[in-house]
Amino acid sequence: MLDNKRMVKYNGESTYSITIAGLKRTLPIIGIGEIQIGNGRFRAYIASDSELVLGDVEFISTVSRELANLMKEYNPEVIVTPEAKAIALTYGVSRELGLARFIVARKSVKTYMGEYTYVKVNSITTKGDQFLILDSNSMKYIINKNVCLVDDVASTGNTINALEELMKINNAHVVCKAVIWIEGPWISSNDILHLGELPIFIA
């Protein structure tokens, strides 16, 4: 079961050190409850990047530049991200690519939205179903545009796949998908642009 390099035995560690884009960072290891892998269920832990993507200016600036370099050849016209962890990253990537605007798929309906479209998504780090929602202005903006989907981490791929479904509903063309890290055993390293890999710790 542990032959996948992105799945390792948890031995009680509290932190995980990693180097990415020349930056060394130490991430806290947190429990996320039980997860399904193959035919088994395991207690699982992840190295959380929340503090990095929500406030580490050097980190956000550096990985934004590196991701933008990977995405340039796809010529995206707009970047779309789910609320909320990857918003700063998406701003940085959009700025590096010279894009005037990016789109955030919200997770709740606001009174000012007017017309909206949505899809349901389930994430391994959040209990229960969530929704990704585009308001009427965002819906109009992405029609017939070449879109790149950006998030901080892709684990099961459920969030990225839900975003892609939302783009199809709104007649946008997904030309690439990009994250800082792919995590765990679920996603092939060929399926999504990424800068590094994170393990799932299981017990």
PDB file of C-alpha atoms in Angstrom:
ATOM      1  CA  MET A   1       0.000   0.000   0.000  1.00  0.00           C
ATOM      2  CA  LEU A   2       2.899   2.378   0.729  1.00  0.00           C
ATOM      3  CA  ASP A   3       4.738   1.815  -2.569  1.00  0.00           C
ATOM      4  CA  ASN A   4       3.394   5.144  -3.884  1.00  0.00           C
ATOM      5  CA  LYS A   5       5.907   7.913  -3.130  1.00  0.00           C
ATOM      6  CA  ARG A   6       3.052  10.283  -2.273  1.00  0.00           C
ATOM      7  CA  MET A   7       1.722   8.010   0.473  1.00  0.00           C
ATOM      8  CA  VAL A   8       3.835   7.400   3.580  1.00  0.00           C
ATOM      9  CA  LYS A   9       3.372   5.912   7.024  1.00  0.00           C
ATOM     10  CA  TYR A  10       2.562   8.419   9.742  1.00  0.00           C
ATOM     11  CA  ASN A  11       4.909   8.092  12.719  1.00  0.00           C
ATOM     12  CA  GLY A  12       3.652  10.945  14.845  1.00  0.00           C
ATOM     13  CA  GLU A  13       5.614  13.744  13.183  1.00  0.00           C
ATOM     14  CA  SER A  14       4.305  17.262  13.791  1.00  0.00           C
ATOM     15  CA  THR A  15       5.941  18.929  10.777  1.00  0.00           C
ATOM     16  CA  TYR A  16       7.112  18.178   7.237  1.00  0.00           C
ATOM     17  CA  SER A  17       9.953  20.085   5.562  1.00  0.00           C
ATOM     18  CA  ILE A  18       9.950  20.699   1.816  1.00  0.00           C
ATOM     19  CA  THR A  19      11.862  22.740  -0.740  1.00  0.00           C
ATOM     20  CA  ILE A  20       9.970  24.172  -3.698  1.00  0.00           C
ATOM     21  CA  ALA A  21      11.058  26.742  -6.285  1.00  0.00           C
ATOM     22  CA  GLY A  22      14.249  27.210  -4.261  1.00  0.00           C
ATOM     23  CA  LEU A  23      12.365  28.007  -1.030  1.00  0.00           C
ATOM     24  CA  LYS A  24      12.560  25.776   2.030  1.00  0.00           C
ATOM     25  CA  ARG A  25       9.467  25.701   4.200  1.00  0.00           C
ATOM     26  CA  THR A  26       8.206  23.640   7.157  1.00  0.00           C
ATOM     27  CA  LEU A  27       4.542  22.665   7.052  1.00  0.00           C
ATOM     28  CA  PRO A  28       2.452  21.529  10.041  1.00  0.00           C
ATOM     29  CA  ILE A  29       1.021  18.022   9.802  1.00  0.00           C
ATOM     30  CA  ILE A  30      -2.691  17.873  10.626  1.00  0.00           C
ATOM     31  CA  GLY A  31      -5.240  15.088  10.815  1.00  0.00           C
ATOM     32  CA  ILE A  32      -8.097  15.025   8.300  1.00  0.00           C
ATOM     33  CA  GLY A  33      -9.948  11.967   9.607  1.00  0.00           C
ATOM     34  CA  GLU A  34     -10.476   8.737   7.691  1.00  0.00           C
ATOM     35  CA  ILE A  35     -10.090   8.472   3.924  1.00  0.00           C
ATOM     36  CA  GLN A  36     -10.739   5.744   1.382  1.00  0.00           C
ATOM     37  CA  ILE A  37      -7.735   4.407  -0.565  1.00  0.00           C
ATOM     38  CA  GLY A  38      -8.470   1.425  -2.777  1.00  0.00           C
ATOM     39  CA  ASN A  39     -10.494  -1.049  -0.743  1.00  0.00           C
ATOM     40  CA  GLY A  40      -9.301   0.213   2.623  1.00  0.00           C
ATOM     41  CA  ARG A  41      -9.973   3.092   4.999  1.00  0.00           C
ATOM     42  CA  PHE A  42      -7.126   4.793   6.828  1.00  0.00           C
ATOM     43  CA  ARG A  43      -6.570   7.557   9.343  1.00  0.00           C
ATOM     44  CA  ALA A  44      -4.948  10.280   7.285  1.00  0.00           C
ATOM     45  CA  TYR A  45      -2.807  13.352   7.844  1.00  0.00           C
ATOM     46  CA  ILE A  46      -1.628  16.084   5.474  1.00  0.00           C
ATOM     47  CA  ALA A  47       1.124  18.686   5.430  1.00  0.00           C
ATOM     48  CA  SER A  48      -0.965  21.862   5.459  1.00  0.00           C
ATOM     49  CA  ASP A  49       0.097  24.768   3.242  1.00  0.00           C
ATOM     50  CA  SER A  50      -2.521  27.204   4.585  1.00  0.00           C
ATOM     51  CA  GLU A  51      -0.062  29.564   6.274  1.00  0.00           C
ATOM     52  CA  LEU A  52       2.006  29.774   3.083  1.00  0.00           C
ATOM     53  CA  VAL A  53      -0.746  30.498   0.580  1.00  0.00           C
ATOM     54  CA  LEU A  54      -2.666  32.791   2.920  1.00  0.00           C
ATOM     55  CA  GLY A  55       0.186  35.036   4.008  1.00  0.00           C
ATOM     56  CA  ASP A  56       3.756  34.170   2.987  1.00  0.00           C
ATOM     57  CA  VAL A  57       4.506  36.971   0.495  1.00  0.00           C
ATOM     58  CA  GLU A  58       7.864  35.594  -0.656  1.00  0.00           C
ATOM     59  CA  PHE A  59       6.362  32.162  -1.215  1.00  0.00           C
ATOM     60  CA  ILE A  60       3.285  33.422  -3.065  1.00  0.00           C
ATOM     61  CA  SER A  61       5.366  35.682  -5.299  1.00  0.00           C
ATOM     62  CA  THR A  62       7.872  32.955  -6.147  1.00  0.00           C
ATOM     63  CA  VAL A  63       5.432  30.151  -6.910  1.00  0.00           C
ATOM     64  CA  SER A  64       3.172  32.548  -8.845  1.00  0.00           C
ATOM     65  CA  ARG A  65       6.074  33.330 -11.155  1.00  0.00           C
ATOM     66  CA  GLU A  66       7.021  29.674 -11.550  1.00  0.00           C
ATOM     67  CA  LEU A  67       3.447  28.560 -12.269  1.00  0.00           C
ATOM     68  CA  ALA A  68       2.957  31.394 -14.749  1.00  0.00           C
ATOM     69  CA  ASN A  69       6.049  30.197 -16.620  1.00  0.00           C
ATOM     70  CA  LEU A  70       4.490  26.739 -16.940  1.00  0.00           C
ATOM     71  CA  MET A  71       1.167  28.166 -18.114  1.00  0.00           C
ATOM     72  CA  LYS A  72       2.404  30.684 -20.693  1.00  0.00           C
ATOM     73  CA  GLU A  73       2.431  28.257 -23.612  1.00  0.00           C
ATOM     74  CA  TYR A  74      -1.311  27.632 -23.163  1.00  0.00           C
ATOM     75  CA  ASN A  75      -2.145  31.340 -23.599  1.00  0.00           C
ATOM     76  CA  PRO A  76      -4.970  31.517 -21.037  1.00  0.00           C
ATOM     77  CA  GLU A  77      -7.213  34.568 -21.250  1.00  0.00           C
ATOM     78  CA  VAL A  78      -8.437  34.292 -17.673  1.00  0.00           C
ATOM     79  CA  ILE A  79      -7.550  32.320 -14.537  1.00  0.00           C
ATOM     80  CA  VAL A  80     -10.308  30.754 -12.435  1.00  0.00           C
ATOM     81  CA  THR A  81      -9.839  29.591  -8.845  1.00  0.00           C
ATOM     82  CA  PRO A  82     -12.077  28.253  -6.065  1.00  0.00           C
ATOM     83  CA  GLU A  83     -12.649  30.378  -2.979  1.00  0.00           C
ATOM     84  CA  ALA A  84     -10.552  31.002  -0.904  1.00  0.00           C
ATOM     85  CA  LYS A  85      -7.015  29.660  -0.228  1.00  0.00           C
ATOM     86  CA  ALA A  86      -5.638  30.147  -3.735  1.00  0.00           C
ATOM     87  CA  ILE A  87      -6.929  33.699  -4.324  1.00  0.00           C
ATOM     88  CA  ALA A  88      -3.572  35.376  -3.597  1.00  0.00           C
ATOM     89  CA  LEU A  89      -1.822  32.812  -5.781  1.00  0.00           C
ATOM     90  CA  THR A  90      -4.279  33.437  -8.613  1.00  0.00           C
ATOM     91  CA  TYR A  91      -3.723  37.180  -8.346  1.00  0.00           C
ATOM     92  CA  GLY A  92       0.024  36.609  -8.568  1.00  0.00           C
ATOM     93  CA  VAL A  93      -0.238  34.279 -11.564  1.00  0.00           C
ATOM     94  CA  SER A  94      -2.624  36.655 -13.365  1.00  0.00           C
ATOM     95  CA  ARG A  95      -0.268  39.563 -12.789  1.00  0.00           C
ATOM     96  CA  GLU A  96       2.709  37.574 -14.083  1.00  0.00           C
ATOM     97  CA  LEU A  97       0.730  36.693 -17.223  1.00  0.00           C
ATOM     98  CA  GLY A  98      -0.443  40.268 -17.753  1.00  0.00           C
ATOM     99  CA  LEU A  99      -4.127  39.408 -17.360  1.00  0.00           C
ATOM    100  CA  ALA A 100      -6.521  42.174 -16.386  1.00  0.00           C
ATOM    101  CA  ARG A 101      -8.914  40.074 -14.317  1.00  0.00           C
ATOM    102  CA  PHE A 102      -9.291  36.695 -12.642  1.00  0.00           C
ATOM    103  CA  ILE A 103     -12.407  34.856 -11.527  1.00  0.00           C
ATOM    104  CA  VAL A 104     -13.189  33.338  -8.124  1.00  0.00           C
ATOM    105  CA  ALA A 105     -15.771  30.556  -7.896  1.00  0.00           C
ATOM    106  CA  ARG A 106     -17.546  31.342  -4.627  1.00  0.00           C
ATOM    107  CA  LYS A 107     -18.675  28.744  -2.085  1.00  0.00           C
ATOM    108  CA  SER A 108     -21.907  30.422  -1.047  1.00  0.00           C
ATOM    109  CA  VAL A 109     -24.633  32.423  -2.762  1.00  0.00           C
ATOM    110  CA  LYS A 110     -24.574  36.172  -2.053  1.00  0.00           C
ATOM    111  CA  THR A 111     -27.578  38.488  -2.336  1.00  0.00           C
ATOM    112  CA  TYR A 112     -25.859  40.648  -4.963  1.00  0.00           C
ATOM    113  CA  MET A 113     -25.187  37.795  -7.366  1.00  0.00           C
ATOM    114  CA  GLY A 114     -28.415  37.840  -9.331  1.00  0.00           C
ATOM    115  CA  GLU A 115     -28.345  34.911 -11.738  1.00  0.00           C
ATOM    116  CA  TYR A 116     -25.777  32.209 -10.926  1.00  0.00           C
ATOM    117  CA  THR A 117     -24.662  28.710 -11.848  1.00  0.00           C
ATOM    118  CA  TYR A 118     -23.168  26.124  -9.516  1.00  0.00           C
ATOM    119  CA  VAL A 119     -21.724  22.627  -9.176  1.00  0.00           C
ATOM    120  CA  LYS A 120     -21.335  20.405  -6.118  1.00  0.00           C
ATOM    121  CA  VAL A 121     -17.898  19.314  -4.918  1.00  0.00           C
ATOM    122  CA  ASN A 122     -16.534  17.173  -2.100  1.00  0.00           C
ATOM    123  CA  SER A 123     -13.027  17.827  -0.754  1.00  0.00           C
ATOM    124  CA  ILE A 124     -10.976  15.547   1.499  1.00  0.00           C
ATOM    125  CA  THR A 125     -10.151  18.496   3.763  1.00  0.00           C
ATOM    126  CA  THR A 126     -13.749  19.679   4.234  1.00  0.00           C
ATOM    127  CA  LYS A 127     -16.587  17.673   5.722  1.00  0.00           C
ATOM    128  CA  GLY A 128     -19.761  17.395   3.664  1.00  0.00           C
ATOM    129  CA  ASP A 129     -20.626  18.750   0.262  1.00  0.00           C
ATOM    130  CA  GLN A 130     -19.564  22.180  -0.918  1.00  0.00           C
ATOM    131  CA  PHE A 131     -20.649  24.243  -3.890  1.00  0.00           C
ATOM    132  CA  LEU A 132     -18.700  26.250  -6.438  1.00  0.00           C
ATOM    133  CA  ILE A 133     -20.711  29.184  -7.741  1.00  0.00           C
ATOM    134  CA  LEU A 134     -20.306  31.742 -10.509  1.00  0.00           C
ATOM    135  CA  ASP A 135     -22.325  34.956 -10.453  1.00  0.00           C
ATOM    136  CA  SER A 136     -23.812  36.511 -13.572  1.00  0.00           C
ATOM    137  CA  ASN A 137     -20.875  38.872 -14.227  1.00  0.00           C
ATOM    138  CA  SER A 138     -18.358  36.035 -14.005  1.00  0.00           C
ATOM    139  CA  MET A 139     -20.528  33.849 -16.211  1.00  0.00           C
ATOM    140  CA  LYS A 140     -20.551  36.515 -18.921  1.00  0.00           C
ATOM    141  CA  TYR A 141     -16.833  37.199 -18.630  1.00  0.00           C
ATOM    142  CA  ILE A 142     -15.654  33.617 -19.254  1.00  0.00           C
ATOM    143  CA  ILE A 143     -17.934  32.769 -22.214  1.00  0.00           C
ATOM    144  CA  ASN A 144     -15.796  31.423 -25.094  1.00  0.00           C
ATOM    145  CA  LYS A 145     -12.578  32.347 -23.273  1.00  0.00           C
ATOM    146  CA  ASN A 146      -9.534  30.100 -22.840  1.00  0.00           C
ATOM    147  CA  VAL A 147      -9.364  29.414 -19.120  1.00  0.00           C
ATOM    148  CA  CYS A 148      -6.718  28.000 -16.812  1.00  0.00           C
ATOM    149  CA  LEU A 149      -7.890  26.550 -13.506  1.00  0.00           C
ATOM    150  CA  VAL A 150      -5.607  27.251 -10.542  1.00  0.00           C
ATOM    151  CA  ASP A 151      -5.590  25.907  -6.989  1.00  0.00           C
ATOM    152  CA  ASP A 152      -2.943  25.464  -4.317  1.00  0.00           C
ATOM    153  CA  VAL A 153      -3.183  21.672  -3.987  1.00  0.00           C
ATOM    154  CA  ALA A 154      -4.838  18.887  -5.979  1.00  0.00           C
ATOM    155  CA  SER A 155      -5.445  15.680  -4.012  1.00  0.00           C
ATOM    156  CA  THR A 156      -8.376  13.620  -5.248  1.00  0.00           C
ATOM    157  CA  GLY A 157      -8.951  16.063  -8.091  1.00  0.00           C
ATOM    158  CA  ASN A 158     -12.566  16.621  -7.045  1.00  0.00           C
ATOM    159  CA  THR A 159     -12.297  20.421  -6.788  1.00  0.00           C
ATOM    160  CA  ILE A 160     -10.446  20.878 -10.083  1.00  0.00           C
ATOM    161  CA  ASN A 161     -12.862  18.501 -11.823  1.00  0.00           C
ATOM    162  CA  ALA A 162     -15.846  20.397 -10.422  1.00  0.00           C
ATOM    163  CA  LEU A 163     -14.346  23.685 -11.623  1.00  0.00           C
ATOM    164  CA  GLU A 164     -13.903  22.170 -15.067  1.00  0.00           C
ATOM    165  CA  GLU A 165     -17.549  21.105 -15.075  1.00  0.00           C
ATOM    166  CA  LEU A 166     -18.553  24.646 -14.093  1.00  0.00           C
ATOM    167  CA  MET A 167     -16.541  26.014 -17.015  1.00  0.00           C
ATOM    168  CA  LYS A 168     -18.265  23.664 -19.448  1.00  0.00           C
ATOM    169  CA  ILE A 169     -21.681  24.722 -18.169  1.00  0.00           C
ATOM    170  CA  ASN A 170     -20.705  28.324 -18.897  1.00  0.00           C
ATOM    171  CA  ASN A 171     -19.146  27.679 -22.335  1.00  0.00           C
ATOM    172  CA  ALA A 172     -15.541  28.413 -21.339  1.00  0.00           C
ATOM    173  CA  HIS A 173     -12.621  26.396 -22.740  1.00  0.00           C
ATOM    174  CA  VAL A 174     -10.245  24.889 -20.183  1.00  0.00           C
ATOM    175  CA  VAL A 175      -6.765  24.967 -21.720  1.00  0.00           C
ATOM    176  CA  CYS A 176      -4.773  24.008 -18.616  1.00  0.00           C
ATOM    177  CA  LYS A 177      -5.019  23.143 -14.934  1.00  0.00           C
ATOM    178  CA  ALA A 178      -2.268  24.148 -12.506  1.00  0.00           C
ATOM    179  CA  VAL A 179      -1.470  23.768  -8.800  1.00  0.00           C
ATOM    180  CA  ILE A 180       1.506  24.257  -6.554  1.00  0.00           C
ATOM    181  CA  TRP A 181       1.393  20.657  -5.380  1.00  0.00           C
ATOM    182  CA  ILE A 182      -0.212  17.392  -6.282  1.00  0.00           C
ATOM    183  CA  GLU A 183      -0.879  15.387  -3.144  1.00  0.00           C
ATOM    184  CA  GLY A 184      -1.453  11.736  -2.359  1.00  0.00           C
ATOM    185  CA  PRO A 185      -1.865   8.731  -4.688  1.00  0.00           C
ATOM    186  CA  TRP A 186      -4.926   9.774  -6.672  1.00  0.00           C
ATOM    187  CA  ILE A 187      -3.678  12.123  -9.395  1.00  0.00           C
ATOM    188  CA  SER A 188      -1.180  11.285 -12.123  1.00  0.00           C
ATOM    189  CA  SER A 189       1.734  13.701 -12.375  1.00  0.00           C
ATOM    190  CA  ASN A 190       0.886  13.996 -16.096  1.00  0.00           C
ATOM    191  CA  ASP A 191      -2.669  15.232 -15.539  1.00  0.00           C
ATOM    192  CA  ILE A 192      -2.004  18.685 -14.151  1.00  0.00           C
ATOM    193  CA  LEU A 193       0.728  21.331 -14.187  1.00  0.00           C
ATOM    194  CA  HIS A 194       2.486  21.466 -10.821  1.00  0.00           C
ATOM    195  CA  LEU A 195       5.668  22.544  -9.104  1.00  0.00           C
ATOM    196  CA  GLY A 196       5.994  19.808  -6.491  1.00  0.00           C
ATOM    197  CA  GLU A 197       4.444  16.853  -4.684  1.00  0.00           C
ATOM    198  CA  LEU A 198       3.161  16.314  -1.148  1.00  0.00           C
ATOM    199  CA  PRO A 199       2.533  12.982   0.558  1.00  0.00           C
ATOM    200  CA  ILE A 200      -0.539  11.795   2.396  1.00  0.00           C
ATOM    201  CA  PHE A 201       0.475  10.348   5.775  1.00  0.00           C
ATOM    202  CA  ILE A 202      -1.552   7.313   6.783  1.00  0.00           C
ATOM    203  CA  ALA A 203      -1.847   5.325   9.997  1.00  0.00           C
TER     204      ALA A 203
END
